[in-house]
Coordinates of C-alpha atoms and ligand atoms in Angstrom, one line a residue:
M1 CA 119.5 136.4 125.9
L2 CA 116.0 134.8 124.9
N3 CA 116.0 131.2 126.1
S4 CA 114.5 129.4 123.3
P5 CA 113.0 126.2 124.4
V6 CA 114.7 123.2 122.4
V7 CA 112.0 121.2 120.6
E8 CA 112.0 117.4 120.1
A9 CA 111.7 116.3 116.8
A10 CA 108.4 114.2 116.5
P11 CA 109.7 110.6 115.3
E12 CA 107.8 111.2 112.0
D13 CA 110.0 114.5 111.5
R14 CA 113.3 112.9 111.5
P15 CA 114.9 111.9 108.1
I16 CA 114.7 108.0 107.7
P17 CA 117.8 106.1 106.1
R18 CA 116.6 104.1 103.0
M19 CA 117.9 100.9 104.7
S20 CA 116.1 98.4 106.8
G21 CA 116.5 96.5 110.0
P22 CA 115.4 93.1 110.9
A23 CA 111.7 92.3 111.1
L24 CA 109.2 89.4 110.8
M25 CA 106.4 89.7 108.6
V26 CA 103.0 88.0 109.0
I27 CA 101.0 87.9 106.1
F28 CA 97.1 87.3 106.7
G29 CA 95.2 85.7 103.7
A30 CA 98.8 84.3 102.9
S31 CA 97.3 81.7 100.3
G32 CA 95.4 84.3 98.4
D33 CA 96.3 86.0 95.1
L34 CA 97.6 89.2 96.7
A35 CA 100.6 87.4 98.7
Q36 CA 101.2 85.3 95.6
R37 CA 101.3 87.9 93.2
K38 CA 102.6 91.1 94.9
L39 CA 103.5 90.7 98.4
L40 CA 105.9 87.5 98.2
P41 CA 107.7 89.0 94.7
A42 CA 108.1 92.5 96.1
L43 CA 109.7 91.2 99.1
Y44 CA 112.2 88.6 97.4
N45 CA 112.9 91.9 95.0
L46 CA 113.9 94.0 98.1
V47 CA 116.1 91.4 99.5
Q48 CA 118.0 90.8 96.4
K49 CA 118.1 94.9 95.9
K50 CA 119.7 94.5 99.5
L51 CA 117.2 96.8 100.8
L52 CA 115.9 94.3 103.4
P53 CA 118.1 92.1 105.2
E54 CA 118.9 88.8 103.9
D55 CA 117.5 87.3 107.2
F56 CA 114.2 89.1 106.6
T57 CA 111.4 86.7 108.1
I58 CA 107.9 85.8 106.8
V59 CA 105.3 84.0 108.2
G60 CA 102.0 83.1 106.0
Y61 CA 98.8 82.7 107.6
S62 CA 95.5 81.6 106.6
R63 CA 92.9 79.0 106.5
T64 CA 94.3 76.6 104.2
E65 CA 96.5 73.7 105.6
Y66 CA 99.7 74.5 104.4
S67 CA 103.0 72.8 105.7
D68 CA 106.3 75.5 105.4
E69 CA 107.3 73.5 102.4
A70 CA 104.0 73.8 100.8
F71 CA 103.7 77.5 101.4
R72 CA 107.4 78.2 100.2
E73 CA 106.5 76.2 96.8
M74 CA 103.5 78.4 96.3
A75 CA 105.4 81.6 97.2
R76 CA 108.2 80.3 94.7
V77 CA 105.3 80.0 91.6
G78 CA 104.6 83.5 92.6
V79 CA 108.2 84.9 92.7
E80 CA 109.3 83.2 89.4
K81 CA 106.4 84.5 87.6
Y82 CA 106.0 88.2 89.0
S83 CA 109.4 89.3 90.4
D84 CA 111.5 92.0 88.4
V85 CA 114.7 90.9 89.3
E86 CA 116.2 87.7 87.7
F87 CA 115.3 84.4 89.4
Q88 CA 118.1 82.6 91.0
E89 CA 118.2 79.0 92.3
A90 CA 120.8 79.7 95.0
E91 CA 119.2 83.3 96.0
W92 CA 115.7 81.7 96.2
Q93 CA 116.7 78.9 98.4
K94 CA 118.2 81.4 100.9
F95 CA 115.2 83.4 100.7
A96 CA 112.8 80.3 101.4
Q97 CA 114.4 79.3 104.6
G98 CA 112.9 82.6 106.0
I99 CA 109.3 81.5 104.8
F100 CA 106.9 79.7 107.4
Y101 CA 103.2 79.1 107.2
V102 CA 100.7 78.5 110.3
A103 CA 97.1 77.6 109.7
G104 CA 94.1 78.8 111.7
N105 CA 90.9 80.7 111.5
Y106 CA 90.6 84.7 111.8
D107 CA 88.7 84.9 114.8
D108 CA 90.5 81.7 116.4
A109 CA 92.3 82.0 119.8
E110 CA 93.7 78.9 119.6
G111 CA 95.4 79.8 115.9
F112 CA 96.6 83.2 117.1
A113 CA 98.2 81.3 120.1
R114 CA 100.0 79.1 117.6
L115 CA 101.1 81.8 115.6
K116 CA 102.6 83.6 118.7
S117 CA 104.5 80.9 119.8
R118 CA 105.9 80.4 116.1
I119 CA 106.7 83.9 116.3
E120 CA 108.4 84.0 119.7
E121 CA 110.5 80.9 118.3
L122 CA 111.6 82.8 115.3
D123 CA 112.6 85.6 117.4
Q124 CA 115.0 83.6 119.1
S125 CA 116.1 81.5 116.2
R126 CA 116.3 84.4 113.5
R127 CA 117.3 87.8 113.6
T128 CA 114.1 89.6 113.9
G129 CA 115.0 91.9 116.7
H130 CA 111.4 91.5 117.9
N131 CA 110.0 93.9 115.1
R132 CA 106.8 92.8 113.7
L133 CA 105.0 93.7 110.6
F134 CA 101.4 92.3 110.4
Y135 CA 99.6 92.6 106.8
L136 CA 96.0 92.3 106.2
A137 CA 96.0 90.7 102.7
T138 CA 92.3 89.1 103.9
P139 CA 88.8 89.7 102.6
P140 CA 87.8 93.0 104.6
S141 CA 85.2 91.2 106.8
V142 CA 88.1 89.6 108.8
Y143 CA 90.1 92.9 109.4
E144 CA 88.2 93.6 112.7
P145 CA 88.6 90.2 114.1
V146 CA 92.2 89.8 112.9
A147 CA 93.1 92.6 115.1
T148 CA 91.2 91.6 117.8
Q149 CA 92.9 88.4 118.2
L150 CA 96.6 90.2 117.5
G151 CA 95.5 92.2 120.8
Q152 CA 94.3 89.4 122.9
A153 CA 97.0 87.2 122.3
D154 CA 99.5 90.1 123.1
L155 CA 101.1 90.5 119.9
V156 CA 101.1 94.1 119.8
H157 CA 104.1 96.0 121.5
P158 CA 103.2 99.3 123.1
V159 CA 104.7 102.3 120.9
D160 CA 107.3 103.1 123.5
E161 CA 109.0 99.9 123.3
K162 CA 112.4 99.6 121.5
C163 CA 110.8 97.1 119.0
W164 CA 108.3 97.9 116.9
T165 CA 104.8 96.3 115.7
R166 CA 103.1 97.8 112.5
L167 CA 99.7 97.1 111.1
V168 CA 99.2 97.0 107.3
V169 CA 95.6 97.4 106.1
E170 CA 94.7 96.8 102.3
K171 CA 91.9 98.5 100.7
P172 CA 88.7 98.4 101.0
F173 CA 88.9 100.7 104.0
G174 CA 85.4 100.3 104.6
H175 CA 82.4 100.5 102.3
D176 CA 81.1 104.1 103.4
L177 CA 82.0 106.8 105.7
A178 CA 80.2 105.0 108.8
S179 CA 81.9 101.8 108.5
A180 CA 85.1 103.2 107.9
Q181 CA 85.0 105.3 111.0
A182 CA 84.0 102.3 112.9
L183 CA 87.1 100.3 111.6
N184 CA 89.2 103.1 112.6
E185 CA 87.7 103.1 115.9
H186 CA 88.2 99.2 116.4
L187 CA 91.7 99.3 115.2
L188 CA 92.6 102.2 117.2
G189 CA 91.5 100.5 120.1
I190 CA 94.3 98.2 119.6
F191 CA 97.0 100.2 117.8
D192 CA 98.4 103.3 117.9
E193 CA 97.5 105.6 114.7
D194 CA 101.4 105.5 114.0
Q195 CA 101.4 102.1 113.8
I196 CA 98.8 101.7 111.4
Y197 CA 99.5 101.7 107.3
R198 CA 96.7 102.1 105.2
I199 CA 97.8 101.1 102.0
D200 CA 97.1 102.6 98.8
H201 CA 99.0 101.0 96.1
Y202 CA 98.9 104.1 93.8
L203 CA 100.7 105.9 96.3
G204 CA 103.7 103.4 95.7
K205 CA 104.0 104.0 92.0
E206 CA 107.2 105.9 90.9
T207 CA 105.1 108.3 89.0
V208 CA 102.4 109.4 91.4
Q209 CA 105.3 110.3 94.1
N210 CA 107.1 112.2 90.9
I211 CA 104.2 114.6 91.1
L212 CA 105.1 116.0 94.1
V213 CA 109.0 116.2 93.1
F214 CA 107.6 117.8 89.9
R215 CA 105.6 120.2 91.8
F216 CA 107.8 121.2 94.5
A217 CA 111.5 120.7 93.2
N218 CA 111.3 122.8 90.3
G219 CA 110.5 126.9 90.6
I220 CA 108.8 127.3 87.5
F221 CA 105.2 125.6 87.9
E222 CA 104.2 126.6 91.6
P223 CA 103.6 130.3 90.3
I224 CA 101.4 129.0 87.6
W225 CA 99.7 126.4 89.3
N226 CA 96.3 128.1 90.2
R227 CA 93.4 129.6 88.9
N228 CA 94.9 132.6 87.4
Y229 CA 96.7 130.3 84.7
V230 CA 94.8 126.8 85.2
D231 CA 91.5 126.2 83.1
H232 CA 90.6 122.9 84.5
V233 CA 92.3 119.3 85.4
Q234 CA 91.3 116.1 84.1
I235 CA 92.1 112.7 85.7
T236 CA 91.6 109.8 83.9
V237 CA 92.1 106.1 85.3
S238 CA 90.6 104.0 82.3
E239 CA 91.1 100.2 82.1
S240 CA 90.6 98.0 79.3
I241 CA 89.4 94.8 80.9
G242 CA 85.7 94.2 82.0
V243 CA 85.0 92.9 85.5
E244 CA 86.8 89.3 84.6
Q245 CA 86.4 87.1 87.5
R246 CA 86.0 89.5 90.2
G247 CA 82.4 90.1 89.5
G248 CA 81.1 89.1 92.8
Y249 CA 83.5 91.4 94.7
Y250 CA 82.8 94.6 92.2
D251 CA 78.9 94.1 92.0
K252 CA 79.0 95.2 95.7
S253 CA 81.7 98.0 95.2
G254 CA 81.4 99.9 92.1
A255 CA 83.7 102.3 90.3
L256 CA 83.2 104.9 92.6
R257 CA 84.3 102.9 95.9
D258 CA 86.8 100.9 93.7
M259 CA 88.7 103.6 92.4
V260 CA 87.4 107.3 93.1
Q261 CA 87.4 107.1 97.0
N262 CA 91.0 105.9 97.2
H263 CA 93.4 106.1 94.1
M264 CA 91.6 109.0 92.4
M265 CA 91.3 111.2 95.5
Q266 CA 95.0 110.6 96.3
L267 CA 95.4 111.8 92.9
V268 CA 93.7 114.8 93.3
S269 CA 94.9 115.7 96.7
L270 CA 98.6 115.5 95.3
V271 CA 97.9 117.9 92.3
G272 CA 95.8 120.2 94.4
M273 CA 97.7 120.3 97.9
E274 CA 99.6 123.5 99.0
P275 CA 103.3 123.0 99.3
P276 CA 104.1 121.2 102.8
V277 CA 106.5 122.5 105.2
A278 CA 108.8 119.4 104.9
F279 CA 108.5 116.0 103.2
D280 CA 107.6 113.8 105.9
A281 CA 104.7 111.9 106.7
K282 CA 102.8 114.5 109.1
A283 CA 103.4 117.7 106.9
V284 CA 102.6 115.9 103.5
R285 CA 99.4 114.4 104.9
D286 CA 98.3 117.6 106.7
Q287 CA 98.1 119.4 103.3
K288 CA 96.8 116.3 101.6
V289 CA 93.8 116.2 104.2
N290 CA 93.5 120.0 104.0
L291 CA 92.9 119.9 100.1
L292 CA 90.3 117.1 100.5
R293 CA 88.5 118.9 103.1
S294 CA 88.1 121.7 100.5
I295 CA 86.4 119.3 97.9
R296 CA 82.8 120.7 97.7
P297 CA 80.3 118.4 99.8
L298 CA 77.2 117.8 97.2
A299 CA 73.8 117.9 98.6
P300 CA 71.8 114.4 97.5
E301 CA 69.8 116.5 94.7
E302 CA 73.1 117.9 93.3
V303 CA 74.3 114.5 92.6
G304 CA 72.8 113.9 89.0
Q305 CA 74.2 117.6 88.1
Y306 CA 77.7 116.5 88.8
L307 CA 78.3 113.1 88.5
V308 CA 77.6 110.7 85.5
R309 CA 77.6 107.0 86.1
A310 CA 77.2 103.9 83.6
Q311 CA 77.5 100.4 83.2
Y312 CA 79.0 98.7 80.0
S313 CA 77.0 96.8 77.6
P314 CA 78.3 94.2 75.0
G315 CA 81.3 95.4 72.8
D316 CA 84.5 94.5 71.2
L317 CA 87.5 95.1 73.3
N318 CA 91.2 94.1 72.3
G319 CA 89.7 92.0 69.7
E320 CA 87.3 90.0 71.8
R321 CA 83.5 90.1 72.6
L322 CA 82.8 91.5 75.6
P323 CA 79.2 90.6 77.4
A324 CA 76.7 93.3 79.0
Y325 CA 78.3 93.8 82.7
R326 CA 75.0 92.4 84.0
D327 CA 76.0 89.0 82.1
E328 CA 79.2 88.9 83.8
E329 CA 79.8 85.9 86.3
G330 CA 79.2 87.1 89.7
V331 CA 77.2 90.0 88.7
A332 CA 73.3 90.4 89.6
H333 CA 71.3 90.2 86.9
E334 CA 69.1 93.5 87.7
S335 CA 72.6 95.2 88.9
T336 CA 73.0 98.9 89.2
T337 CA 76.1 99.0 90.0
E338 CA 78.3 101.6 88.0
T339 CA 81.6 100.4 86.0
F340 CA 81.8 104.2 85.0
V341 CA 82.1 107.1 86.5
A342 CA 82.7 110.8 86.0
W343 CA 82.7 113.6 88.6
K344 CA 83.1 117.3 88.1
L345 CA 84.6 118.2 91.4
E346 CA 85.0 121.5 92.7
I347 CA 87.4 122.8 95.1
D348 CA 86.7 125.7 97.3
N349 CA 89.8 127.3 98.2
W350 CA 91.8 130.2 97.0
R351 CA 94.0 128.6 94.6
W352 CA 91.2 126.4 92.8
N353 CA 88.0 128.1 93.1
G354 CA 86.5 128.1 89.8
V355 CA 88.8 125.3 88.3
P356 CA 86.8 121.8 88.1
F357 CA 88.8 118.8 88.4
Y358 CA 87.1 116.1 85.8
L359 CA 87.9 112.6 87.1
R360 CA 86.9 109.7 85.2
T361 CA 87.5 105.9 85.7
G362 CA 85.9 102.9 84.1
K363 CA 86.1 99.0 83.1
A364 CA 86.0 98.3 79.5
L365 CA 87.3 101.4 78.1
P366 CA 89.4 101.2 75.0
Q367 CA 92.8 101.6 76.9
K368 CA 94.6 101.1 80.1
V369 CA 95.7 104.4 81.0
S370 CA 96.1 106.6 84.3
E371 CA 97.0 110.0 83.8
I372 CA 96.5 113.9 84.8
A373 CA 96.1 116.4 82.4
I374 CA 96.6 120.0 83.2
Y375 CA 94.8 122.2 81.2
F376 CA 95.9 126.2 81.0
R377 CA 94.1 129.2 79.9
R378 CA 94.3 130.0 76.5
A379 CA 96.7 132.5 75.3
P380 CA 94.6 135.6 75.9
H381 CA 94.7 137.0 72.3
L382 CA 95.8 134.8 69.3
L383 CA 97.7 136.5 66.3
F384 CA 97.6 133.6 64.3
D385 CA 95.2 131.7 62.2
S386 CA 94.8 128.2 63.1
A387 CA 93.8 125.9 60.3
D388 CA 92.9 122.9 62.8
D389 CA 91.3 122.7 66.2
G390 CA 91.8 126.2 67.1
E391 CA 90.3 125.7 70.9
H392 CA 92.9 123.4 72.1
L393 CA 95.9 124.7 69.9
S394 CA 96.1 127.6 72.0
R395 CA 96.0 125.8 75.2
N396 CA 99.0 124.2 76.9
V397 CA 98.3 120.9 78.6
L398 CA 100.9 119.6 80.8
L399 CA 100.2 115.7 80.8
I400 CA 101.3 113.5 83.8
R401 CA 101.5 110.1 82.4
I402 CA 101.2 107.5 85.6
Q403 CA 101.1 104.6 83.4
P404 CA 101.8 103.1 80.9
D405 CA 104.2 105.3 78.8
E406 CA 105.5 106.8 82.3
G407 CA 106.3 110.3 81.7
I408 CA 105.5 114.2 81.7
S409 CA 105.0 116.3 78.6
L410 CA 103.7 119.8 77.7
K411 CA 101.8 120.5 74.6
I412 CA 102.5 123.5 72.9
S413 CA 101.9 125.5 70.0
A414 CA 104.7 125.9 67.1
K415 CA 105.0 127.0 63.8
Q416 CA 105.0 124.1 60.8
P417 CA 107.7 124.6 58.3
G418 CA 106.9 126.5 55.1
P419 CA 106.0 130.0 53.7
A420 CA 102.6 130.4 56.0
V421 CA 102.1 130.7 59.5
K422 CA 100.6 127.5 60.4
L423 CA 100.3 126.1 64.1
Q424 CA 100.4 122.9 65.1
P425 CA 100.7 121.2 68.5
V426 CA 104.1 119.7 69.6
N427 CA 105.5 117.9 72.6
M428 CA 108.2 118.7 75.4
A429 CA 108.3 115.2 76.6
F430 CA 110.0 113.5 79.6
Q431 CA 109.8 109.8 79.5
Y432 CA 110.8 107.9 82.7
G433 CA 111.9 105.1 80.6
S434 CA 114.4 106.5 77.9
S435 CA 115.7 109.1 80.8
F436 CA 116.3 106.3 83.2
G437 CA 116.8 103.6 81.4
A438 CA 114.3 101.4 83.5
T439 CA 110.9 100.9 84.2
P440 CA 109.5 101.6 87.6
P441 CA 109.1 99.2 90.0
D442 CA 106.0 97.5 91.2
A443 CA 104.3 99.8 93.9
Y444 CA 104.5 97.1 96.6
Q445 CA 108.3 97.3 96.7
R446 CA 108.4 100.6 97.9
L447 CA 105.1 100.5 100.0
L448 CA 106.7 97.4 102.0
L449 CA 109.9 98.9 102.3
D450 CA 108.3 102.1 103.8
V451 CA 106.6 100.2 106.4
V452 CA 109.8 98.4 107.6
L453 CA 111.3 101.8 107.8
G454 CA 108.5 103.4 109.8
D455 CA 107.7 105.9 106.9
G456 CA 104.1 106.8 106.6
T457 CA 104.3 109.4 104.3
L458 CA 102.8 107.3 101.4
F459 CA 99.7 105.9 103.6
T460 CA 96.8 107.1 104.2
R461 CA 96.0 109.1 107.6
R462 CA 92.6 108.3 109.4
D463 CA 91.7 111.7 108.8
E464 CA 92.0 111.5 105.1
V465 CA 90.2 108.0 104.7
E466 CA 87.1 110.0 106.6
V467 CA 87.1 112.9 104.6
A468 CA 87.4 111.1 101.4
W469 CA 84.8 108.8 102.3
D470 CA 82.5 111.7 103.4
R471 CA 82.6 113.1 100.1
V472 CA 81.9 109.9 98.2
T473 CA 79.2 108.8 100.6
R474 CA 77.3 111.9 100.0
V475 CA 77.1 110.9 96.1
L476 CA 76.3 107.2 97.2
D477 CA 73.4 108.6 99.2
G478 CA 72.3 110.7 96.3
W479 CA 72.2 107.8 93.9
K480 CA 70.4 105.8 96.5
I481 CA 67.7 108.6 96.5
Q482 CA 67.6 108.6 92.6
E483 CA 67.1 104.8 92.8
D484 CA 64.5 105.0 95.4
Q485 CA 62.5 107.6 93.7
A486 CA 62.2 105.4 90.5
Q487 CA 61.0 102.2 92.7
S488 CA 58.4 104.6 94.2
R489 CA 57.0 105.5 90.5
G490 CA 57.1 101.8 89.9
V491 CA 59.9 102.0 87.1
P492 CA 62.9 99.8 87.7
F493 CA 65.7 101.7 88.2
R494 CA 68.4 101.5 85.0
L495 CA 71.6 102.7 84.8
P496 CA 72.7 104.5 81.0
T497 CA 75.1 102.2 79.1
Y498 CA 78.1 102.6 77.1
E499 CA 79.4 100.2 74.6
A500 CA 82.6 98.2 75.8
G501 CA 85.5 99.4 74.0
T502 CA 84.4 103.2 74.2
W503 CA 85.1 106.1 76.1
G504 CA 81.9 106.1 78.4
P505 CA 78.6 107.3 77.9
A506 CA 77.5 110.4 76.0
A507 CA 76.4 112.1 79.3
A508 CA 80.1 112.2 80.5
E509 CA 81.0 114.4 77.4
H510 CA 78.1 116.9 78.3
L511 CA 79.2 116.9 81.6
L512 CA 82.4 118.9 80.2
G513 CA 80.7 120.4 77.2
L514 CA 78.9 122.9 78.9
E515 CA 81.8 124.7 79.9
D516 CA 83.2 124.5 76.3
Q517 CA 85.7 121.8 77.5
S518 CA 86.1 118.2 76.1
W519 CA 87.7 114.8 77.3
R520 CA 91.0 114.0 76.1
K521 CA 91.8 111.0 73.7
P522 CA 94.3 109.5 75.5
Ligands
BG6_1 C1 92.6 98.2 92.1 C2 91.0 98.1 92.0 O1 92.6 99.0 93.5 O2 93.3 98.7 91.2 C3 91.0 97.3 90.4 O3 90.4 97.0 93.1 C4 91.8 97.9 89.4 O4 89.3 96.9 90.2 C5 93.3 98.2 90.0 O5 91.7 97.1 88.4 C6 94.2 98.9 89.2 O6 95.2 99.4 89.8 P1 96.4 99.5 88.4 O7 97.8 99.9 89.3 O8 96.6 98.5 87.6 O9 96.4 100.9 87.9

């Protein structure tokens, strides 16, 4: 008889029940917008839905001097305004009893000593199980000092202890490949990779998770999900606002860093990846990273051929007049930061070779929409005269709508009623709202719960972040060369513009036009 070795399942391979045990969460940057608008309401919702225990403990940490009471008041405002369950005074009072606050600097050993003694007190007085979740909701410049202080204060349990320590890192995770690698190195000197949860809130969206279910729980799509049947893919993440009060941040970032490196690369990987062997953190992320590696790396001189970038000029949006991007508050007057980017991305593998993935994102566009459109090849021979847009009529389009109007639809051609054979496109549609009678919960609920449960499937692994930054940094390098060349000719470098409230510059149309394709109007 063959003696087969018993293989211990790795922790991440075990199924994880969807209910959580006790824990204490420290929010760094607790006085900020993210804590008030997203994190605290999400925690309140999770407790009300009985997905987190009633005595879940929260400690806010930031520089602002608050008492526990004052911080609870701030939390209350956020919860009342943003939680999706009904606000109930009695429930709130119970929840608020578990909220505490410590004021301190992010690089100050004394502050962390105070934090530590508060945590140890709460470990005794409340049921925390000594489990600790540290959430970096601070500006990225203090991610490293906070991690250092956590290590020095001895607040990080080794991975093999019964109780756990986990670190959640918000975006942006670095501003190019080198800084992302340096941040990874730093964090990995203090935490183990399995303890680090790099958050991308797009992965917490129900409809984004549905991409995998749709692809891998239905037998009919996978056989046609490849270059034999798919003509091209369009991914649009558009926003119908300008930079508003975030000009200072945005001007150092731009659309490519702000949206493409993270959210859009995640969408590309979910649409393009090979089937994983299991639905667990390792298997899913292995396949995602493989897909990202297959994205063709661009040489600096190719960047102009594959990408279009632009900035918004004054225009009307939602009935209001928007100024030029350069005249927004916090934006440099000579800014060359892009508020729009379109990218023709080539994927060099067997499944997708020759099928362009077109990405488009921008601020000040006509609508707020996130969607993925899979354009299938035309019927090989068309028997019918088509009175309208012929080209598109014979092309089936599968639309995955991430937001708003969450759902999935398939465009097919049908015969219009009447004596003549006249074709008309119609939709077969699944709508999240009408099928499930609810709108999807905010992404942070799912993601926070997953961290407490120790499920890293919906978080970005080190190698994923770095390969995405590699492809994006090549573009940034190419753009820098374009700018330097203009400067060396003595011409000030200017980006093309598009009027606020339109779908971007004409050059974005040409990117597709060369292939007899055109952007979908969402
Ligand atoms: C954030 C970006 O990550 O995503 C913002 O920094 C952007 O600029 C936001 O507005 C969009 O998220 P959503 O969930 O509204 O599509």
